[in-house]
PDB file of C-alpha atoms in Angstrom:
ATOM      1  CA  MET A   1       0.120   0.131   0.315  1.00 81.00           C
ATOM      2  CA  LYS A   2       1.524   3.721  -0.958  1.00 89.00           C
ATOM      3  CA  PRO A   3       0.973   6.313   1.608  1.00 89.00           C
ATOM      4  CA  ILE A   4      -2.810   7.596   1.729  1.00 90.00           C
ATOM      5  CA  PRO A   5      -3.019  11.474   2.573  1.00 87.00           C
ATOM      6  CA  ALA A   6      -4.665  12.168   5.514  1.00 79.00           C
ATOM      7  CA  GLY A   7      -8.709  12.768   5.113  1.00 92.00           C
ATOM      8  CA  LEU A   8      -8.786  11.842   1.681  1.00 97.00           C
ATOM      9  CA  THR A   9     -12.175  12.722  -0.075  1.00 97.00           C
ATOM     10  CA  HIS A  10     -13.371  10.850  -2.254  1.00 98.00           C
ATOM     11  CA  ARG A  11     -17.274  11.842  -4.200  1.00 98.00           C
ATOM     12  CA  PHE A  12     -19.237   9.267  -5.827  1.00 95.00           C
ATOM     13  CA  THR A  13     -22.672   9.716  -7.900  1.00 98.00           C
ATOM     14  CA  PHE A  14     -24.963   6.905  -8.932  1.00 98.00           C
ATOM     15  CA  THR A  15     -28.047   7.396 -10.587  1.00 98.00           C
ATOM     16  CA  ILE A  16     -30.748   4.819  -8.838  1.00 98.00           C
ATOM     17  CA  PRO A  17     -32.715   2.891 -11.438  1.00 98.00           C
ATOM     18  CA  PRO A  18     -35.732   1.054 -10.593  1.00 97.00           C
ATOM     19  CA  THR A  19     -33.567  -2.131 -10.007  1.00 97.00           C
ATOM     20  CA  LYS A  20     -32.305  -0.620  -6.839  1.00 98.00           C
ATOM     21  CA  THR A  21     -35.314  -0.301  -4.990  1.00 97.00           C
ATOM     22  CA  VAL A  22     -36.731  -1.991  -1.660  1.00 97.00           C
ATOM     23  CA  PRO A  23     -38.901  -4.562  -4.139  1.00 96.00           C
ATOM     24  CA  HIS A  24     -35.564  -6.255  -5.957  1.00 96.00           C
ATOM     25  CA  LEU A  25     -33.066  -6.143  -2.771  1.00 95.00           C
ATOM     26  CA  TYR A  26     -34.581  -9.828  -2.456  1.00 93.00           C
ATOM     27  CA  PRO A  27     -37.348 -10.667  -5.094  1.00 91.00           C
ATOM     28  CA  GLU A  28     -37.598 -13.772  -3.249  1.00 95.00           C
ATOM     29  CA  SER A  29     -39.528 -11.926  -0.465  1.00 95.00           C
ATOM     30  CA  ASP A  30     -43.279 -11.141  -1.211  1.00 96.00           C
ATOM     31  CA  ILE A  31     -42.804  -8.906   1.995  1.00 96.00           C
ATOM     32  CA  PHE A  32     -39.832  -7.068  -0.096  1.00 94.00           C
ATOM     33  CA  ARG A  33     -42.036  -7.324  -3.348  1.00 94.00           C
ATOM     34  CA  ALA A  34     -44.932  -5.136  -1.756  1.00 96.00           C
ATOM     35  CA  MET A  35     -42.885  -2.375  -0.059  1.00 96.00           C
ATOM     36  CA  PRO A  36     -42.459   0.986  -2.126  1.00 97.00           C
ATOM     37  CA  GLU A  37     -39.897   1.433  -5.003  1.00 97.00           C
ATOM     38  CA  VAL A  38     -37.604   3.877  -3.251  1.00 98.00           C
ATOM     39  CA  LEU A  39     -33.517   2.831  -2.707  1.00 98.00           C
ATOM     40  CA  ALA A  40     -33.574   0.173  -0.597  1.00 98.00           C
ATOM     41  CA  THR A  41     -31.222  -0.074   2.353  1.00 98.00           C
ATOM     42  CA  GLY A  42     -28.910  -2.630   1.727  1.00 97.00           C
ATOM     43  CA  TYR A  43     -27.917  -1.082  -1.961  1.00 98.00           C
ATOM     44  CA  MET A  44     -27.386   2.179  -0.422  1.00 98.00           C
ATOM     45  CA  VAL A  45     -24.731   0.702   2.226  1.00 98.00           C
ATOM     46  CA  GLY A  46     -23.364  -1.040  -1.474  1.00 98.00           C
ATOM     47  CA  LEU A  47     -23.033   2.642  -2.745  1.00 98.00           C
ATOM     48  CA  LEU A  48     -21.062   3.492   0.459  1.00 98.00           C
ATOM     49  CA  GLU A  49     -18.875   0.883   0.183  1.00 98.00           C
ATOM     50  CA  TRP A  50     -18.111   1.025  -3.617  1.00 98.00           C
ATOM     51  CA  ALA A  51     -17.489   5.647  -2.874  1.00 98.00           C
ATOM     52  CA  CYS A  52     -14.649   3.944   0.206  1.00 98.00           C
ATOM     53  CA  VAL A  53     -13.279   1.758  -2.321  1.00 97.00           C
ATOM     54  CA  GLU A  54     -12.800   3.651  -4.623  1.00 97.00           C
ATOM     55  CA  ALA A  55     -11.273   6.437  -2.611  1.00 97.00           C
ATOM     56  CA  ILE A  56      -8.578   4.520  -1.915  1.00 96.00           C
ATOM     57  CA  ARG A  57      -8.033   2.088  -4.934  1.00 96.00           C
ATOM     58  CA  PRO A  58      -5.366   4.280  -6.524  1.00 95.00           C
ATOM     59  CA  TYR A  59      -3.196   3.427  -3.184  1.00 96.00           C
ATOM     60  CA  LEU A  60      -3.624  -0.129  -3.229  1.00 96.00           C
ATOM     61  CA  ASP A  61      -1.311  -2.600  -4.822  1.00 93.00           C
ATOM     62  CA  TRP A  62      -4.748  -3.978  -6.636  1.00 90.00           C
ATOM     63  CA  PRO A  63      -6.463  -6.185  -7.415  1.00 89.00           C
ATOM     64  CA  GLY A  64      -3.621  -8.428  -4.612  1.00 94.00           C
ATOM     65  CA  GLU A  65      -4.491  -5.971  -2.205  1.00 96.00           C
ATOM     66  CA  LEU A  66      -7.823  -4.699  -1.444  1.00 95.00           C
ATOM     67  CA  THR A  67      -9.933  -3.691   1.495  1.00 96.00           C
ATOM     68  CA  LEU A  68     -13.398  -5.662   2.406  1.00 97.00           C
ATOM     69  CA  GLY A  69     -16.357  -4.274   4.465  1.00 98.00           C
ATOM     70  CA  THR A  70     -15.912  -4.957   8.241  1.00 98.00           C
ATOM     71  CA  GLY A  71     -18.096  -2.638  10.116  1.00 98.00           C
ATOM     72  CA  ILE A  72     -21.058   0.108   9.211  1.00 98.00           C
ATOM     73  CA  CYS A  73     -23.321   2.683  11.230  1.00 98.00           C
ATOM     74  CA  VAL A  74     -25.453   4.553   9.057  1.00 98.00           C
ATOM     75  CA  SER A  75     -28.920   6.283   8.936  1.00 98.00           C
ATOM     76  CA  HIS A  76     -30.760   6.537   6.428  1.00 98.00           C
ATOM     77  CA  SER A  77     -32.742   8.746   6.958  1.00 98.00           C
ATOM     78  CA  ALA A  78     -35.039   9.642   3.460  1.00 98.00           C
ATOM     79  CA  ALA A  79     -36.871   7.568   0.567  1.00 98.00           C
ATOM     80  CA  THR A  80     -34.796   8.093  -2.197  1.00 98.00           C
ATOM     81  CA  PRO A  81     -37.344   7.331  -5.705  1.00 98.00           C
ATOM     82  CA  PRO A  82     -36.174   5.737  -8.932  1.00 98.00           C
ATOM     83  CA  GLY A  83     -34.162   8.430 -11.663  1.00 98.00           C
ATOM     84  CA  PHE A  84     -32.924  10.604  -8.757  1.00 98.00           C
ATOM     85  CA  THR A  85     -28.339  10.773  -8.613  1.00 98.00           C
ATOM     86  CA  VAL A  86     -27.064   9.782  -5.456  1.00 98.00           C
ATOM     87  CA  THR A  87     -23.855  11.579  -4.452  1.00 98.00           C
ATOM     88  CA  VAL A  88     -21.873   9.838  -1.387  1.00 98.00           C
ATOM     89  CA  THR A  89     -18.833  11.597   0.142  1.00 98.00           C
ATOM     90  CA  ALA A  90     -16.553   9.430   1.765  1.00 98.00           C
ATOM     91  CA  ARG A  91     -13.405  10.680   4.007  1.00 98.00           C
ATOM     92  CA  LEU A  92     -10.611   8.250   5.528  1.00 98.00           C
ATOM     93  CA  ASP A  93     -10.441   9.784   8.777  1.00 97.00           C
ATOM     94  CA  LYS A  94      -8.248   6.922  10.582  1.00 96.00           C
ATOM     95  CA  ILE A  95      -5.838   4.179   9.671  1.00 95.00           C
ATOM     96  CA  ASP A  96      -5.090   1.634  12.768  1.00 94.00           C
ATOM     97  CA  ASP A  97      -2.748  -1.306  11.184  1.00 92.00           C
ATOM     98  CA  ARG A  98      -5.350  -2.850   8.529  1.00 94.00           C
ATOM     99  CA  LYS A  99      -8.026  -1.359   9.559  1.00 96.00           C
ATOM    100  CA  LEU A 100      -9.148   2.263   7.615  1.00 96.00           C
ATOM    101  CA  THR A 101     -12.540   4.388   8.991  1.00 97.00           C
ATOM    102  CA  PHE A 102     -14.077   6.443   6.910  1.00 98.00           C
ATOM    103  CA  THR A 103     -16.955   9.477   7.824  1.00 98.00           C
ATOM    104  CA  VAL A 104     -20.015   8.380   5.129  1.00 98.00           C
ATOM    105  CA  SER A 105     -22.900  10.470   3.588  1.00 98.00           C
ATOM    106  CA  ALA A 106     -25.238  10.953   0.855  1.00 98.00           C
ATOM    107  CA  HIS A 107     -27.585  13.423  -0.909  1.00 98.00           C
ATOM    108  CA  ASP A 108     -29.827  12.990  -3.408  1.00 98.00           C
ATOM    109  CA  GLY A 109     -30.346  16.039  -4.677  1.00 98.00           C
ATOM    110  CA  ALA A 110     -33.502  16.803  -2.324  1.00 98.00           C
ATOM    111  CA  ASP A 111     -32.386  15.618   0.874  1.00 98.00           C
ATOM    112  CA  THR A 112     -29.486  13.979   3.171  1.00 98.00           C
ATOM    113  CA  ILE A 113     -30.542  10.347   2.602  1.00 98.00           C
ATOM    114  CA  CYS A 114     -27.358   8.892   5.534  1.00 98.00           C
ATOM    115  CA  GLU A 115     -24.592   9.867   7.512  1.00 98.00           C
ATOM    116  CA  GLY A 116     -22.342   7.984   9.493  1.00 98.00           C
ATOM    117  CA  THR A 117     -19.231   5.684   9.445  1.00 98.00           C
ATOM    118  CA  HIS A 118     -18.145   2.531   7.818  1.00 98.00           C
ATOM    119  CA  GLU A 119     -15.006   0.333   8.350  1.00 98.00           C
ATOM    120  CA  ARG A 120     -12.437  -1.761   5.917  1.00 98.00           C
ATOM    121  CA  THR A 121      -9.912  -3.866   6.422  1.00 97.00           C
ATOM    122  CA  LEU A 122      -7.306  -4.127   4.391  1.00 96.00           C
ATOM    123  CA  VAL A 123      -6.264  -8.069   3.315  1.00 96.00           C
ATOM    124  CA  ASP A 124      -4.020  -9.617   0.621  1.00 94.00           C
ATOM    125  CA  ARG A 125      -6.548 -11.532  -1.682  1.00 94.00           C
ATOM    126  CA  ALA A 126      -4.636 -14.435  -2.519  1.00 92.00           C
ATOM    127  CA  ARG A 127      -4.559 -15.179   1.657  1.00 95.00           C
ATOM    128  CA  PHE A 128      -8.300 -14.414   2.073  1.00 89.00           C
ATOM    129  CA  ASP A 129      -9.010 -16.759  -1.143  1.00 91.00           C
ATOM    130  CA  GLY A 130      -7.392 -18.902   0.511  1.00 92.00           C
ATOM    131  CA  LYS A 131      -8.988 -18.636   3.969  1.00 94.00           C
ATOM    132  CA  VAL A 132     -12.652 -19.132   2.177  1.00 93.00           C
ATOM    133  CA  ALA A 133     -11.471 -21.592  -0.133  1.00 93.00           C
ATOM    134  CA  GLU A 134     -10.652 -23.588   3.217  1.00 93.00           C
ATOM    135  CA  LYS A 135     -13.760 -22.826   5.077  1.00 92.00           C
ATOM    136  CA  SER A 136     -15.874 -24.530   2.107  1.00 92.00           C
ATOM    137  CA  ALA A 137     -13.974 -27.564   1.810  1.00 92.00           C
ATOM    138  CA  ASN A 138     -14.232 -28.074   5.896  1.00 91.00           C
ATOM    139  CA  ALA A 139     -17.859 -26.790   5.844  1.00 86.00           C
ATOM    140  CA  PRO A 140     -20.695 -29.222   7.434  1.00 85.00           C
ATOM    141  CA  LEU A 141     -23.078 -29.795   4.447  1.00 75.00           C
ATOM    142  CA  GLN A 142     -25.614 -27.628   4.531  1.00 69.00           C
ATOM    143  CA  GLN A 143     -29.590 -28.940   5.204  1.00 58.00           C
ATOM    144  CA  GLN A 144     -31.756 -28.140   2.044  1.00 54.00           C
TER     145      GLN A 144
END
């Protein structure tokens, strides 16, 4: 990893398509399919992660070195219909060994829809993939 400048800030925009609304989050769920077509919290979290990854990717030995989300504490305070463009702001506030802590927020052009923090951990891709493969190989058979 190259040195990351203190206070690194990144802005990311994404226009919300109908496929990123609550009914599409888990289409297997009758409950979700019956909910309003507004940005799903799960997809919003994905946008926050995407912005954080884009912020630090130039400083990583990508794709062999990457970060994975390990913590999220955010609000989701306003509904965003499809067609609105969400702007996410991610600021890297703290680096503690392999743990990176970001302050994140998102605005949809009308309202602040999200504020909070997101943590990511720096990982070696090959080592991580090895651990996942070992876990999969040793997993008990799942009941269907």
